Tab-separated table of C-alpha atoms in Angstrom:
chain	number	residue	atom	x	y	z
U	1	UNK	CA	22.065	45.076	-162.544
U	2	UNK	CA	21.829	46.348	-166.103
U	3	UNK	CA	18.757	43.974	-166.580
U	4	UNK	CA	17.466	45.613	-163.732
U	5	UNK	CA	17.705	49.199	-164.398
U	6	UNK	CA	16.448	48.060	-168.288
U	7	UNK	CA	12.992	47.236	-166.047
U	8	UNK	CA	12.641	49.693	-163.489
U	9	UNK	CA	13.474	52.599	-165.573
U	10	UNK	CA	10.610	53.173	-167.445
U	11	UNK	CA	8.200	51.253	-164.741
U	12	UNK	CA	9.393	53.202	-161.507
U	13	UNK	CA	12.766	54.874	-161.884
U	14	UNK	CA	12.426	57.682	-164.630
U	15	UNK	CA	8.941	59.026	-162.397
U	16	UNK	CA	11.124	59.241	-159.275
U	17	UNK	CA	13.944	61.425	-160.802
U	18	UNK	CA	11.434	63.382	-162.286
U	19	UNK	CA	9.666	64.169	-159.139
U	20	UNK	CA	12.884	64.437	-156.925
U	21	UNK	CA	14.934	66.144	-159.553
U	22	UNK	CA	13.141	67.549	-162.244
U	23	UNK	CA	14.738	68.961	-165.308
U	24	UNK	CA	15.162	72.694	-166.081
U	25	UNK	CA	12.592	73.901	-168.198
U	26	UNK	CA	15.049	76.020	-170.268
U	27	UNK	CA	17.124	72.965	-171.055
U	28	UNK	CA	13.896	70.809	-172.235
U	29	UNK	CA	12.871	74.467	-174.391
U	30	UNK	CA	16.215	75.132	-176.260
U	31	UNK	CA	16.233	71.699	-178.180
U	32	UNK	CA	18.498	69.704	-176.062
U	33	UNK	CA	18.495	66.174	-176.888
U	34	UNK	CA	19.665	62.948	-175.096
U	35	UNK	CA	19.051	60.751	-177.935
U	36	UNK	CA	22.371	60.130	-178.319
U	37	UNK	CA	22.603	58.597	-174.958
U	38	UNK	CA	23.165	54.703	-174.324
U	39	UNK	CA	20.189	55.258	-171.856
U	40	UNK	CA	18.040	57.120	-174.037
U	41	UNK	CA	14.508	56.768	-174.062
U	42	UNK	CA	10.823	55.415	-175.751
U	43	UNK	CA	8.189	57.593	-176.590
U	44	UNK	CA	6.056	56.401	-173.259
U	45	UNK	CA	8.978	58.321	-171.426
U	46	UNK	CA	9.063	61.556	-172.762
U	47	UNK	CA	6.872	62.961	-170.517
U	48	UNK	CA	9.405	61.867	-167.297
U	49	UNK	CA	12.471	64.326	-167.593
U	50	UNK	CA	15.139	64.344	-165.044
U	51	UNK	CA	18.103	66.920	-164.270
U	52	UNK	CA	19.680	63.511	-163.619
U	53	UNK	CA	19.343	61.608	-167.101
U	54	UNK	CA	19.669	57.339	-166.977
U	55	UNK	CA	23.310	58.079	-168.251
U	56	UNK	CA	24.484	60.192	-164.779
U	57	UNK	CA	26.773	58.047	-162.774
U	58	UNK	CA	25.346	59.867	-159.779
U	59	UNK	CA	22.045	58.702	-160.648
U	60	UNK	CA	23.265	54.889	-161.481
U	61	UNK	CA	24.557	54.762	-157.998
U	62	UNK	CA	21.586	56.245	-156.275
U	63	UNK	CA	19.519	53.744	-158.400
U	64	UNK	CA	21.710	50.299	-157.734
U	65	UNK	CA	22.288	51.159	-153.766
U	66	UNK	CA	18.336	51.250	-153.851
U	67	UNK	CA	17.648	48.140	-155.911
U	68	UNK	CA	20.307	45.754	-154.044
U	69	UNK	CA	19.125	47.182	-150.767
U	70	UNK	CA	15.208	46.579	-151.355
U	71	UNK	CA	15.924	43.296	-153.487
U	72	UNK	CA	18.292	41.699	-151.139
U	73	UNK	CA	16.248	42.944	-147.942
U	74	UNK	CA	12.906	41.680	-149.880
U	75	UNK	CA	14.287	38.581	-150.774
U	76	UNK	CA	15.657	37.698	-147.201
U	77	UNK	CA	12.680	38.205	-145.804
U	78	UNK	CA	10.410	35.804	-147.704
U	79	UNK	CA	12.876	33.155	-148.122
U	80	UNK	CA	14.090	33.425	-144.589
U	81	UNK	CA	10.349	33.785	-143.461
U	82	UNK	CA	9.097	30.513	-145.487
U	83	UNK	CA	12.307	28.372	-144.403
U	84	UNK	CA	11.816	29.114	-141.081
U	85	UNK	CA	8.392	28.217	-140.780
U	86	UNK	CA	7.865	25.515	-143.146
U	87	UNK	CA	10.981	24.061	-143.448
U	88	UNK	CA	12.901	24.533	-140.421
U	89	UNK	CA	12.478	22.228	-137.372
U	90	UNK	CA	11.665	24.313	-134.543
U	91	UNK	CA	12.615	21.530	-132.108
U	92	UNK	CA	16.364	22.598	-133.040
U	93	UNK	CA	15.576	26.019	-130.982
U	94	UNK	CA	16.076	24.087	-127.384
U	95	UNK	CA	19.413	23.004	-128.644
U	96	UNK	CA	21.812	23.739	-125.863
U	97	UNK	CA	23.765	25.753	-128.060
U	98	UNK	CA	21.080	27.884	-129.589
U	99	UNK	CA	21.726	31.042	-128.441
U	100	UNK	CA	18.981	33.093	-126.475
U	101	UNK	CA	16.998	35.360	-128.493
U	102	UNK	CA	19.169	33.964	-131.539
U	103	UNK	CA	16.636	34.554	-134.647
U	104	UNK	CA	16.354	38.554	-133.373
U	105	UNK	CA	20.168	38.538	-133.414
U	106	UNK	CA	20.232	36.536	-136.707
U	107	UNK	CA	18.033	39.285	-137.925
U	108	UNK	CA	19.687	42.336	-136.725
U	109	UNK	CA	23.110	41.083	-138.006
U	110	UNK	CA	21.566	40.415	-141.318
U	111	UNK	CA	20.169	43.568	-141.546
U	112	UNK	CA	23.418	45.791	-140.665
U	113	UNK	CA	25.513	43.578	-143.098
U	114	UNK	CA	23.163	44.255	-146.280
U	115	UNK	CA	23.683	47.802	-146.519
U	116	UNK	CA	27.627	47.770	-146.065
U	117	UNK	CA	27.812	44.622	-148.590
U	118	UNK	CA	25.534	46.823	-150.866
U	119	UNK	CA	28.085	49.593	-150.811
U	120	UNK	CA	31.631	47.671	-151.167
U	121	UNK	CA	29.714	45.888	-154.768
U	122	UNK	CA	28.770	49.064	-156.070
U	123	UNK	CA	31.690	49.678	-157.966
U	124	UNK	CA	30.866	46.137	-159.775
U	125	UNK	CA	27.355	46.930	-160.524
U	126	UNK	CA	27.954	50.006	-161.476
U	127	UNK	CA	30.854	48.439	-164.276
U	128	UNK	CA	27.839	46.503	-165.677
U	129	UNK	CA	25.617	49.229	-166.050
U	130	UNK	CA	28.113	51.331	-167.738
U	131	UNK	CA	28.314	48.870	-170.134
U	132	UNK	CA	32.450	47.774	-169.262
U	133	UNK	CA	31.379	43.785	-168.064
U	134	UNK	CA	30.480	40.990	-170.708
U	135	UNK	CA	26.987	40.780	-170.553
U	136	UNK	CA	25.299	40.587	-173.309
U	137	UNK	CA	21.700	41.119	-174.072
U	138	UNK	CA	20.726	39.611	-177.837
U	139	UNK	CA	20.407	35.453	-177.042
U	140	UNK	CA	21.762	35.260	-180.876
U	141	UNK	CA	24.748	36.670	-179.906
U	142	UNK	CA	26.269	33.310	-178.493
U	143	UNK	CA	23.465	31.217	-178.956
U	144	UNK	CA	21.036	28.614	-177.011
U	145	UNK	CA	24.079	26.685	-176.136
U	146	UNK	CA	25.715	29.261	-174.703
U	147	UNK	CA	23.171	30.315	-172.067
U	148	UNK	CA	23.861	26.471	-170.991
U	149	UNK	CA	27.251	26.249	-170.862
U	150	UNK	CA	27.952	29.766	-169.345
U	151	UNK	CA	25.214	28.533	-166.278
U	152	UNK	CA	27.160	25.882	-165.668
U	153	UNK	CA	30.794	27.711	-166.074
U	154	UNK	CA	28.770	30.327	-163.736
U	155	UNK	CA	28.565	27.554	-160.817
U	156	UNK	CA	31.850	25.817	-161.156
U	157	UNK	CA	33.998	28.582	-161.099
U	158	UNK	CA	31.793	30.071	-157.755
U	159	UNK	CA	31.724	26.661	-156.277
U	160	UNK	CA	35.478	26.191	-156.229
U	161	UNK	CA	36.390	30.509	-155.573
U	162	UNK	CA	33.823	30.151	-152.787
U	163	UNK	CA	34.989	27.026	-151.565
U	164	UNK	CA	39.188	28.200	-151.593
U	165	UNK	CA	37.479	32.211	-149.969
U	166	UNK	CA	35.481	29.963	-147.612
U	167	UNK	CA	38.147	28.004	-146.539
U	168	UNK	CA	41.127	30.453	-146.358
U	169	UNK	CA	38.490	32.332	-143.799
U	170	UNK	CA	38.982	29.759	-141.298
U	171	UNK	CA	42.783	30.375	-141.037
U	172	UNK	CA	43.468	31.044	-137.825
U	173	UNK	CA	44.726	34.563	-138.790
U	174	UNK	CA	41.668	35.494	-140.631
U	175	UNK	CA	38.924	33.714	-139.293
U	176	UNK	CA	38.200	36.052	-135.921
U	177	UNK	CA	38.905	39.421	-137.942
U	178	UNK	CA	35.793	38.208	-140.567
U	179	UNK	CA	34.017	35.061	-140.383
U	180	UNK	CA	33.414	34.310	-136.259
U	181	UNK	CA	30.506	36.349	-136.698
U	182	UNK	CA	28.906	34.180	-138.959
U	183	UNK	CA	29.798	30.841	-136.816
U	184	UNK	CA	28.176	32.730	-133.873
U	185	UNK	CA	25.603	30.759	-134.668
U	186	UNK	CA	26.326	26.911	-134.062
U	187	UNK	CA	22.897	25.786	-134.651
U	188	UNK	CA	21.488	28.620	-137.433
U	189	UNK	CA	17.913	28.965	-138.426
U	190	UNK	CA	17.465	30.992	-142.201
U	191	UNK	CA	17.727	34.016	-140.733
U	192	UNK	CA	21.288	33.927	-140.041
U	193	UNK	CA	21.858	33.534	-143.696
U	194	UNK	CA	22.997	37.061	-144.284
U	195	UNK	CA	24.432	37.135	-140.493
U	196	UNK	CA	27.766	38.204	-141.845
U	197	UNK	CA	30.809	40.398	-141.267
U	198	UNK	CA	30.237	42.800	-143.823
U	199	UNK	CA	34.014	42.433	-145.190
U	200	UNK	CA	32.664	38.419	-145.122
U	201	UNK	CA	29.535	38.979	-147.327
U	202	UNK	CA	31.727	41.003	-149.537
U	203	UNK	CA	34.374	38.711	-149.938
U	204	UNK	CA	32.648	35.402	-150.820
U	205	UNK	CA	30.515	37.243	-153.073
U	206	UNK	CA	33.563	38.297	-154.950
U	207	UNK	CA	33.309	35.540	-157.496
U	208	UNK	CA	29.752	36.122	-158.457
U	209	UNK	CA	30.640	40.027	-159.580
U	210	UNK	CA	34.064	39.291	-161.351
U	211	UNK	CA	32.197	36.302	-163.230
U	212	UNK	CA	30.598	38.632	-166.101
U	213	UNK	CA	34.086	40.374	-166.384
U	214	UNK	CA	35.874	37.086	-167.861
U	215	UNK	CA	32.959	35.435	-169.558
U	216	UNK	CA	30.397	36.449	-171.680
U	217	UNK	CA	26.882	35.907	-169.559
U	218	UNK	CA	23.093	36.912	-171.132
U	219	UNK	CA	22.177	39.816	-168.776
U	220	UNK	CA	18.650	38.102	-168.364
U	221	UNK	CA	20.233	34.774	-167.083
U	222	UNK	CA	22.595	36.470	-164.974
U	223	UNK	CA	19.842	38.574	-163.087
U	224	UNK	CA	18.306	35.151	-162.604
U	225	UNK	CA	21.221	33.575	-161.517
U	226	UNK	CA	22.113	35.947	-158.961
U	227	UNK	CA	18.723	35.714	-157.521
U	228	UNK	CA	18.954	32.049	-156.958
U	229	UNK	CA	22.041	32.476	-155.412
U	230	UNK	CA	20.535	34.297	-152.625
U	231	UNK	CA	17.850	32.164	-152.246
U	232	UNK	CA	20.671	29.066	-151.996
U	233	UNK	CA	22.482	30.650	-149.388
U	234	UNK	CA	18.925	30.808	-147.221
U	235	UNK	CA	17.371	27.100	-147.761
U	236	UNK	CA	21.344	25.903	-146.865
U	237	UNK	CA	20.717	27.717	-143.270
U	238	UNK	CA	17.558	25.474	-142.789
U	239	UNK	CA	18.977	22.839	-140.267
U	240	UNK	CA	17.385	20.000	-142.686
U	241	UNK	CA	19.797	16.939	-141.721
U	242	UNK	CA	18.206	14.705	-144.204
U	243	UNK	CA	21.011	11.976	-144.871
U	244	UNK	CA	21.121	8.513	-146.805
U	245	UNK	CA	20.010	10.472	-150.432
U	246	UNK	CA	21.837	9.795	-153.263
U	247	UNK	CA	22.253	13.112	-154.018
U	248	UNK	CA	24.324	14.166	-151.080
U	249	UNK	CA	27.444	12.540	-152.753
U	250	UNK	CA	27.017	15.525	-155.198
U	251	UNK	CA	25.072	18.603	-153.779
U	252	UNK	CA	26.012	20.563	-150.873
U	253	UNK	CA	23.182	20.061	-149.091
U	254	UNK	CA	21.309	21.980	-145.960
U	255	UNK	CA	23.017	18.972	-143.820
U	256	UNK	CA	26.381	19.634	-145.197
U	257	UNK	CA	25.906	23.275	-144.393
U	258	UNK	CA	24.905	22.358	-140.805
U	259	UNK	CA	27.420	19.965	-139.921
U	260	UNK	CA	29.802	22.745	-141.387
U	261	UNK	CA	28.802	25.319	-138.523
U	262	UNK	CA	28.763	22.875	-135.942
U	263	UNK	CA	32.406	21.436	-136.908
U	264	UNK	CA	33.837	24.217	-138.363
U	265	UNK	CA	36.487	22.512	-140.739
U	266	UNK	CA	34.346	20.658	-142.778
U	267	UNK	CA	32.012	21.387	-146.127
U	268	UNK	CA	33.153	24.322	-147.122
U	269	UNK	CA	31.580	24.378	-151.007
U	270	UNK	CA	28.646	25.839	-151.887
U	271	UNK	CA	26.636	23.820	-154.364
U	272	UNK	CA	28.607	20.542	-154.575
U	273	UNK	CA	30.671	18.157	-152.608
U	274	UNK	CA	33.289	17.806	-155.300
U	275	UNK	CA	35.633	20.501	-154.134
U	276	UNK	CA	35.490	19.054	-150.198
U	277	UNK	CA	35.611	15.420	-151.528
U	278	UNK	CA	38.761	16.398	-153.763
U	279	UNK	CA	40.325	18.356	-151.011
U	280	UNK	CA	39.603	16.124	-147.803
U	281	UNK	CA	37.506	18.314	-146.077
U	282	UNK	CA	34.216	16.630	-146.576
U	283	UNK	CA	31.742	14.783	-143.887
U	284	UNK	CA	28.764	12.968	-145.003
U	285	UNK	CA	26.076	13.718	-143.286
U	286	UNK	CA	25.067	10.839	-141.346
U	287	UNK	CA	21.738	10.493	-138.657
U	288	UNK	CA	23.468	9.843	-135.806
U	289	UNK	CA	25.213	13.788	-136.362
U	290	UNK	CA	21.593	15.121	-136.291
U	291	UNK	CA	21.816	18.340	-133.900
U	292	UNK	CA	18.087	17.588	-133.286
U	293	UNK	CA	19.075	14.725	-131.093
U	294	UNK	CA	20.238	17.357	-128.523
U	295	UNK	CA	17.351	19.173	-128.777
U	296	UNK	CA	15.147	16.244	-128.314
U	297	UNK	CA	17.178	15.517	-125.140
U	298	UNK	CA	16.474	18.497	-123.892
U	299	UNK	CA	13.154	18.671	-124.661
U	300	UNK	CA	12.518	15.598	-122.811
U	301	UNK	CA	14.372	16.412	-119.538
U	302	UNK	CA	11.765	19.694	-119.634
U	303	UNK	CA	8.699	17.183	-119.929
U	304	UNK	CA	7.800	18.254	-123.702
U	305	UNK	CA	8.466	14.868	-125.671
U	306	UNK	CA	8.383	11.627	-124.393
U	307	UNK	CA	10.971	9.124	-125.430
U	308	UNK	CA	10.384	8.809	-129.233
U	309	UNK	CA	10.160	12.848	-129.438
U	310	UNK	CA	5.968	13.030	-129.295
U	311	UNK	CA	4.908	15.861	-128.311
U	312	UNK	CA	3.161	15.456	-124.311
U	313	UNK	CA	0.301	17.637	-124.030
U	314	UNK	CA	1.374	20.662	-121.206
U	315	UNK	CA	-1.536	21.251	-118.464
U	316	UNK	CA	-3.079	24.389	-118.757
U	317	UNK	CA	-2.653	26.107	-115.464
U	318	UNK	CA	-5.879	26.870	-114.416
U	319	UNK	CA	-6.432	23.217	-114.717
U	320	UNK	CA	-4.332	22.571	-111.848
């Protein structure tokens, strides 16, 4: 978030202020000066003054509720969007257990979770921006090899938290309080990717914010990191049962994801297999667990597809 505020300061933020809360003239006529602020600012902004200065907590908070609530909102919607309707098997919608009207649902829940999540990782964000988390901003500072090894200490330590928040969630004394909502849907499309509990989101997000508080992360790579972790959690909601790769011994792939909400106990990481493999809770994905053979089935009894899942050409009415 500090990354973030570093950009939309001077491109969007400091004009807003200044229109919605403009400075007092007397204050910008008796030589005050905000030099000596951590926030303070270029000569192109001099002309933008704002009773609430880039330094007011009040104005951080305004400013990171309304960048996680357009980003995340922005971001579901043109992930989700492109997953579901280049990626996603449609065919998976006459699934016996796909709900009716399930992708407005999806939707709706997604949308009343953001905002809550938003609120209860404030105090996080705001920790960053006031300068009390690790990041750092000069690359030279840790070095080239740093940026590598912190990505990669970035994703094992949220693949195994995740995996242990994940799986305590399914204890039978936790899981209907916070994460039923989420298996609500048995066959998800992308949109149900942010179809949380808000406590949920909250939770298993958890490991992402206290990351930058025990390890020293570029603020540049972090921003980027965070971003792809969004976009993860959508293309795992795809349905994609694609089995028999060699790379689904390591990567917790869209199939592992699937088979997860249809079994419930199983693949509970997020990126890799190691933690499930290590732990006994992993199932390969195999064809023969494909949730589009249901749908198939179904599909045929209603005269769609014929027996190898072709689509059969419907009458038009008036031809009859």
């Amino acid at each position: 978030m500090d990354a973030a505020l570093e950009i939309l300061d001077p491109l969007v933020l400091d004009r807003l202020y200044a229109y919605l809360l403009p400075a007092d003239d007397s204050a910008l006529g008796n030589g005050f000066d905000n030099s000596t602020s951590a926030f303070s600012k270029s000569p192109l902004q001099t002309s933008y003054e704002s009773a609430w200065p880039r330094d007011n907590i009040l104005r951080q908070c305004a400013s990171i509720l309304l960048i996680t609530q357009l980003g995340a909102t922005l971001l579901y919607w043109v992930f989700s969007a492109f997953s579901y309707y280049f990626i996603f098997d449609r065919r998976l919608e006459y699934h016996p257990r796909f709900l009716q009207n399930q992708v407005r649902q999806e939707i709706i829940s997604s949308m009343t979770a953001v905002p809550w999540i938003n609120i209860m990782t404030l105090p996080f964000f705001l920790a960053e921006v006031r300068g009390k988390s690790l990041l750092y901003t000069r690359v030279d500072e840790y070095g080239w090899a740093w940026m590598a090894i912190s990505t990669v200490l970035f994703m094992i330590w949220n693949d195994l938290m995740i995996y242990w928040i994940h799986r305590l969630e399914h204890h039978p004394s936790v899981y209907k309080y916070i994460h039923k909502p989420h298996h609500k849907w048995i066959v998800p499309t992308p949109w149900a990717a942010l179809a949380f509990h808000p406590l949920d989101g909250y939770v298993q997000s958890l490991p992402y914010h206290v990351f930058v508080f025990i390890c020293p992360v570029q603020k540049y790579l972090y921003m980027v990191l965070f971003i792809l972790v969004q976009v993860w959690t959508i293309l795992i909601h795809d349905g994609d049962m694609i089995s028999g790769h060699w790379l689904e011994k390591y990567i917790n792939s869209p199939a592992h994801h699937t088979l997860h909400h249809m079994y419930f106990t199983v693949n509970y990481g997020q990126y890799f297999t190691w933690a499930d493999n290590y732990f006994q809770s992993h199932r390969a994905p195999r064809p023969d667990l494909d949730p589009l053979h249901d749908a198939l089935r179904v599909m045929r009894e209603k005269g769609l597809v014929d027996e190898k899942g072709n689509t059969i050409a419907q009458k038009n009415k008036k031809d009859d």
